Tab-separated table of C-alpha atoms and ligand atoms in Angstrom:
chain	number	residue	atom	x	y	z
A	1	MET	CA	32.883	-22.032	26.296
A	2	LEU	CA	30.301	-24.360	24.749
A	3	MET	CA	27.590	-22.896	26.996
A	4	SER	CA	28.481	-19.344	26.104
A	5	ASN	CA	28.403	-20.227	22.376
A	6	ARG	CA	24.941	-21.702	22.820
A	7	PHE	CA	23.882	-18.639	24.732
A	8	PHE	CA	25.194	-16.460	21.899
A	9	VAL	CA	23.285	-18.533	19.292
A	10	ALA	CA	20.113	-18.267	21.373
A	11	ILE	CA	20.471	-14.477	21.557
A	12	VAL	CA	20.967	-14.252	17.771
A	13	VAL	CA	17.937	-16.477	17.083
A	14	LEU	CA	15.789	-14.435	19.478
A	15	GLY	CA	16.976	-11.247	17.809
A	16	LEU	CA	16.022	-12.561	14.350
A	17	ALA	CA	12.646	-13.740	15.626
A	18	SER	CA	11.798	-10.340	17.100
A	19	THR	CA	12.895	-8.658	13.833
A	20	LEU	CA	10.406	-10.851	11.971
A	21	VAL	CA	7.633	-10.070	14.453
A	22	TYR	CA	8.075	-6.315	14.027
A	23	ALA	CA	8.355	-6.437	10.203
A	24	SER	CA	4.577	-5.803	9.989
A	25	ASP	CA	1.779	-4.625	12.280
A	26	PRO	CA	2.118	-5.867	15.874
A	27	SER	CA	0.328	-9.156	16.541
A	28	SER	CA	-3.094	-8.887	18.148
A	29	LEU	CA	-3.393	-9.533	21.857
A	30	GLN	CA	-7.132	-10.183	21.619
A	31	ASP	CA	-9.482	-11.758	19.044
A	32	PHE	CA	-10.389	-8.367	17.606
A	33	CYS	CA	-10.505	-4.676	18.426
A	34	ILE	CA	-13.207	-2.900	16.424
A	35	ALA	CA	-12.188	0.669	15.723
A	36	VAL	CA	-14.412	3.418	17.114
A	37	ASN	CA	-13.917	7.124	16.525
A	38	ASP	CA	-15.379	8.174	19.869
A	39	PRO	CA	-12.806	7.453	22.592
A	40	LYS	CA	-15.501	7.691	25.324
A	41	SER	CA	-16.166	4.222	26.833
A	42	ALA	CA	-13.424	2.725	24.605
A	43	VAL	CA	-10.013	1.095	25.148
A	44	PHE	CA	-6.867	2.331	23.410
A	45	VAL	CA	-4.619	-0.443	22.012
A	46	ASN	CA	-2.764	0.644	18.866
A	47	GLY	CA	-3.989	2.583	15.844
A	48	LYS	CA	-7.630	3.046	16.838
A	49	PHE	CA	-9.741	2.911	19.973
A	50	CYS	CA	-11.587	-0.379	20.449
A	51	LYS	CA	-15.318	-0.816	20.657
A	52	ASP	CA	-16.589	-2.783	23.630
A	53	PRO	CA	-16.441	-6.410	22.272
A	54	LYS	CA	-19.907	-7.076	23.728
A	55	LEU	CA	-21.309	-4.516	21.273
A	56	ALA	CA	-19.648	-6.114	18.169
A	57	THR	CA	-21.862	-7.118	15.235
A	58	ALA	CA	-21.196	-8.856	11.887
A	59	ASP	CA	-21.379	-5.452	10.170
A	60	ASP	CA	-18.174	-4.435	11.989
A	61	PHE	CA	-16.381	-7.029	9.798
A	62	PHE	CA	-18.264	-6.392	6.538
A	63	PHE	CA	-17.946	-4.116	3.472
A	64	HIS	CA	-20.111	-4.230	0.327
A	65	GLY	CA	-18.286	-1.469	-1.592
A	66	LEU	CA	-16.466	-3.711	-4.098
A	67	ARG	CA	-19.565	-4.705	-6.078
A	68	GLY	CA	-19.494	-3.560	-9.698
A	69	LEU	CA	-16.999	-1.782	-11.975
A	70	ARG	CA	-15.373	1.487	-10.866
A	71	ASN	CA	-15.243	4.727	-12.861
A	72	THR	CA	-11.726	5.042	-14.337
A	73	SER	CA	-12.278	8.378	-16.176
A	74	ASN	CA	-9.332	10.289	-14.698
A	75	SER	CA	-5.880	11.443	-15.816
A	76	VAL	CA	-4.192	8.065	-15.163
A	77	GLY	CA	-7.094	5.781	-16.165
A	78	SER	CA	-7.271	3.790	-12.943
A	79	THR	CA	-9.175	3.757	-9.665
A	80	VAL	CA	-8.202	2.209	-6.352
A	81	THR	CA	-10.961	1.230	-3.932
A	82	PRO	CA	-9.410	0.616	-0.511
A	83	VAL	CA	-10.811	-1.830	2.010
A	84	ASP	CA	-8.790	-0.981	5.102
A	85	VAL	CA	-9.575	-0.078	8.692
A	86	MET	CA	-11.444	3.035	7.491
A	87	GLN	CA	-13.979	0.829	5.645
A	88	ILE	CA	-13.971	-2.191	7.997
A	89	PRO	CA	-13.417	-1.122	11.624
A	90	GLY	CA	-13.048	-4.807	12.607
A	91	LEU	CA	-9.658	-4.819	10.761
A	92	ASN	CA	-8.166	-2.745	13.580
A	93	THR	CA	-4.995	-4.465	14.963
A	94	LEU	CA	-5.300	-7.417	12.523
A	95	GLY	CA	-2.410	-6.374	10.230
A	96	ILE	CA	-4.223	-6.957	6.932
A	97	SER	CA	-6.316	-5.106	4.318
A	98	LEU	CA	-7.389	-5.210	0.675
A	99	VAL	CA	-7.753	-2.987	-2.399
A	100	ARG	CA	-9.687	-3.395	-5.624
A	101	ILE	CA	-8.004	-1.780	-8.624
A	102	ASP	CA	-9.829	-0.986	-11.886
A	103	TYR	CA	-7.832	-0.056	-15.001
A	104	ALA	CA	-9.115	1.455	-18.239
A	105	PRO	CA	-7.256	0.364	-21.428
A	106	ASN	CA	-3.730	1.885	-20.984
A	107	GLY	CA	-4.718	2.723	-17.404
A	108	LEU	CA	-1.843	3.134	-14.973
A	109	ILE	CA	-1.305	2.884	-11.230
A	110	PRO	CA	1.638	5.315	-11.171
A	111	PRO	CA	4.890	4.526	-9.305
A	112	HIS	CA	4.115	4.575	-5.586
A	113	MET	CA	4.990	2.789	-2.347
A	114	HIS	CA	3.275	1.642	0.827
A	115	PRO	CA	5.241	2.685	3.920
A	116	ARG	CA	3.679	0.008	6.138
A	117	ALA	CA	2.828	-3.021	3.947
A	118	SER	CA	3.893	-5.628	1.444
A	119	GLU	CA	1.325	-6.301	-1.285
A	120	ILE	CA	0.164	-9.482	-3.055
A	121	LEU	CA	-1.853	-8.814	-6.220
A	122	VAL	CA	-4.063	-11.173	-8.242
A	123	VAL	CA	-5.414	-10.264	-11.701
A	124	LEU	CA	-9.159	-10.958	-12.017
A	125	GLU	CA	-9.567	-9.566	-15.562
A	126	GLY	CA	-7.178	-8.273	-18.224
A	127	THR	CA	-3.424	-8.085	-18.775
A	128	LEU	CA	-1.101	-6.017	-16.581
A	129	TYR	CA	2.553	-5.015	-16.942
A	130	VAL	CA	3.791	-4.686	-13.338
A	131	GLY	CA	7.092	-3.973	-11.648
A	132	PHE	CA	9.004	-2.760	-8.618
A	133	VAL	CA	12.437	-1.203	-8.049
A	134	THR	CA	14.810	-2.165	-5.228
A	135	SER	CA	16.407	0.431	-2.952
A	136	ASN	CA	19.488	2.491	-3.876
A	137	THR	CA	21.997	-0.360	-3.404
A	138	ASP	CA	21.344	-1.189	-7.078
A	139	ASN	CA	17.869	0.224	-8.026
A	140	ARG	CA	17.119	-3.060	-9.793
A	141	LEU	CA	13.818	-3.271	-11.718
A	142	PHE	CA	11.743	-6.492	-11.549
A	143	THR	CA	8.865	-6.706	-14.065
A	144	LYS	CA	6.322	-9.228	-15.282
A	145	VAL	CA	3.336	-9.348	-17.629
A	146	LEU	CA	0.392	-10.796	-15.684
A	147	TYR	CA	-2.665	-12.500	-17.145
A	148	ARG	CA	-5.976	-13.384	-15.517
A	149	GLY	CA	-5.316	-15.520	-12.428
A	150	ASP	CA	-1.641	-14.544	-12.111
A	151	VAL	CA	-0.220	-13.316	-8.814
A	152	PHE	CA	2.669	-10.917	-8.095
A	153	VAL	CA	4.260	-9.577	-4.891
A	154	PHE	CA	5.483	-6.034	-4.181
A	155	PRO	CA	7.785	-5.993	-1.119
A	156	GLU	CA	7.096	-3.480	1.659
A	157	GLY	CA	8.280	0.069	1.038
A	158	LEU	CA	9.519	-0.450	-2.552
A	159	ILE	CA	8.351	1.724	-5.467
A	160	HIS	CA	6.022	-0.217	-7.784
A	161	PHE	CA	3.482	0.265	-10.589
A	162	GLN	CA	0.873	-1.536	-12.733
A	163	PHE	CA	-0.076	-0.724	-16.330
A	164	ASN	CA	-2.990	-2.191	-18.315
A	165	LEU	CA	-1.543	-3.534	-21.589
A	166	GLY	CA	-4.878	-4.899	-22.794
A	167	LYS	CA	-7.492	-3.370	-25.091
A	168	SER	CA	-10.233	-3.839	-22.468
A	169	ASN	CA	-10.671	-2.950	-18.799
A	170	ALA	CA	-8.625	-4.813	-16.219
A	171	VAL	CA	-9.428	-5.580	-12.582
A	172	ALA	CA	-7.143	-6.737	-9.778
A	173	LEU	CA	-7.425	-7.397	-6.059
A	174	ALA	CA	-4.454	-6.879	-3.761
A	175	GLY	CA	-3.950	-7.919	-0.148
A	176	LEU	CA	-1.736	-5.695	2.037
A	177	SER	CA	0.025	-6.594	5.279
A	178	SER	CA	-1.316	-3.672	7.321
A	179	GLN	CA	-4.727	-2.440	8.446
A	180	ASN	CA	-3.540	0.973	7.169
A	181	PRO	CA	-0.815	0.456	4.500
A	182	GLY	CA	-0.523	4.140	3.522
A	183	ILE	CA	0.351	5.228	-0.018
A	184	ILE	CA	2.976	7.631	-1.350
A	185	THR	CA	2.597	8.323	-5.075
A	186	VAL	CA	6.018	9.538	-6.158
A	187	ALA	CA	4.979	12.248	-8.654
A	188	ASN	CA	2.224	13.638	-6.411
A	189	ALA	CA	4.367	13.655	-3.268
A	190	VAL	CA	7.359	15.306	-4.968
A	191	PHE	CA	5.631	17.766	-7.333
A	192	GLY	CA	2.345	18.209	-5.460
A	193	SER	CA	3.492	18.616	-1.851
A	194	ASN	CA	1.793	21.245	0.306
A	195	PRO	CA	3.481	23.687	0.476
A	196	LYS	CA	5.661	23.193	-2.618
A	197	ILE	CA	9.213	21.887	-2.376
A	198	SER	CA	11.603	24.621	-3.541
A	199	ALA	CA	12.189	24.545	-7.330
A	200	ASP	CA	15.944	24.809	-6.590
A	201	VAL	CA	15.755	21.522	-4.684
A	202	LEU	CA	13.775	19.689	-7.360
A	203	ALA	CA	15.758	21.097	-10.300
A	204	LYS	CA	18.966	19.770	-8.738
A	205	ALA	CA	17.411	16.475	-7.595
A	206	PHE	CA	16.022	15.682	-11.061
A	207	GLN	CA	18.880	17.386	-12.915
A	208	VAL	CA	16.476	19.490	-15.015
A	209	ASP	CA	15.769	23.160	-15.676
A	210	LYS	CA	13.585	24.997	-13.124
A	211	LYS	CA	11.013	25.633	-15.883
A	212	ILE	CA	10.386	21.902	-16.051
A	213	VAL	CA	9.906	21.819	-12.281
A	214	ASP	CA	7.428	24.727	-12.503
A	215	TYR	CA	5.553	22.885	-15.259
A	216	LEU	CA	5.345	19.676	-13.223
A	217	GLU	CA	4.365	21.474	-10.014
A	218	ALA	CA	1.568	23.233	-11.925
A	219	LYS	CA	0.294	19.810	-13.124
A	220	PHE	CA	0.176	18.280	-9.666
A	221	TRP	CA	-1.206	21.285	-7.783
B	301	NAG	C1	-16.973	9.094	-14.356
B	301	NAG	O1	-16.228	10.165	-13.829
B	301	NAG	C2	-16.177	11.294	-14.699
B	301	NAG	C3	-15.196	12.292	-14.107
B	301	NAG	O2	-15.443	12.510	-12.739
B	301	NAG	C4	-17.584	11.846	-14.888
B	301	NAG	O3	-17.540	12.952	-15.769
B	301	NAG	C5	-18.456	10.742	-15.485
B	301	NAG	O4	-19.789	11.210	-15.569
B	301	NAG	C6	-18.409	9.493	-14.607
B	301	NAG	N1	-19.112	8.411	-15.299
B	301	NAG	C7	-20.037	7.673	-14.693
B	301	NAG	C8	-20.632	6.599	-15.509
B	301	NAG	O5	-20.362	7.847	-13.541
């Protein structure tokens, strides 16, 4: 009886451990696996083909594209500069990436989610109002005003946003727990899908008149 209880506990602990392991990208089975687009003379692991490690150079792990302010002249007043496996092929299989975010005064990163990553954001300049909403069990909103040097976490898969409250530009860096976090911006995905979602579907989903759906679809197309 005692043995079988212990066995049961061991099974539960193992089950929890494997859940934790698969909560983000799979762990690497080698030091690195530099992504190459040409599958000829390459090895497939997960995500991207790997370059022959003997041909690796420091540039495979390097990106200089975050120097200087970004142009935030667009409809939302913000610009995201990703640094993921597309910019740094050496990130392949490592389960991590980065973004730089520039915000004009009143600039917004609209409500969105990352299907494959949690996010940890640090404010380098400015003042941000940030928040995320939990899933449909209670749709609880968590918000905070962040100042220079402050850090906030957005859990994987939850809808979140950042808004520049300050009168000057703001800049943040965010680490993400995937080499390829993905992004789904709610308004763009729902009202700008290709082809369009039926206006009947959206009118009922948002409990509004179809004219409002047509208006929003026109904006995001
Ligand atoms: C910023 O982007 C806008 C819109 O694309 C463009 O009109 C403007 O010239 C750009 N500004 C700079 C400084 O590049």
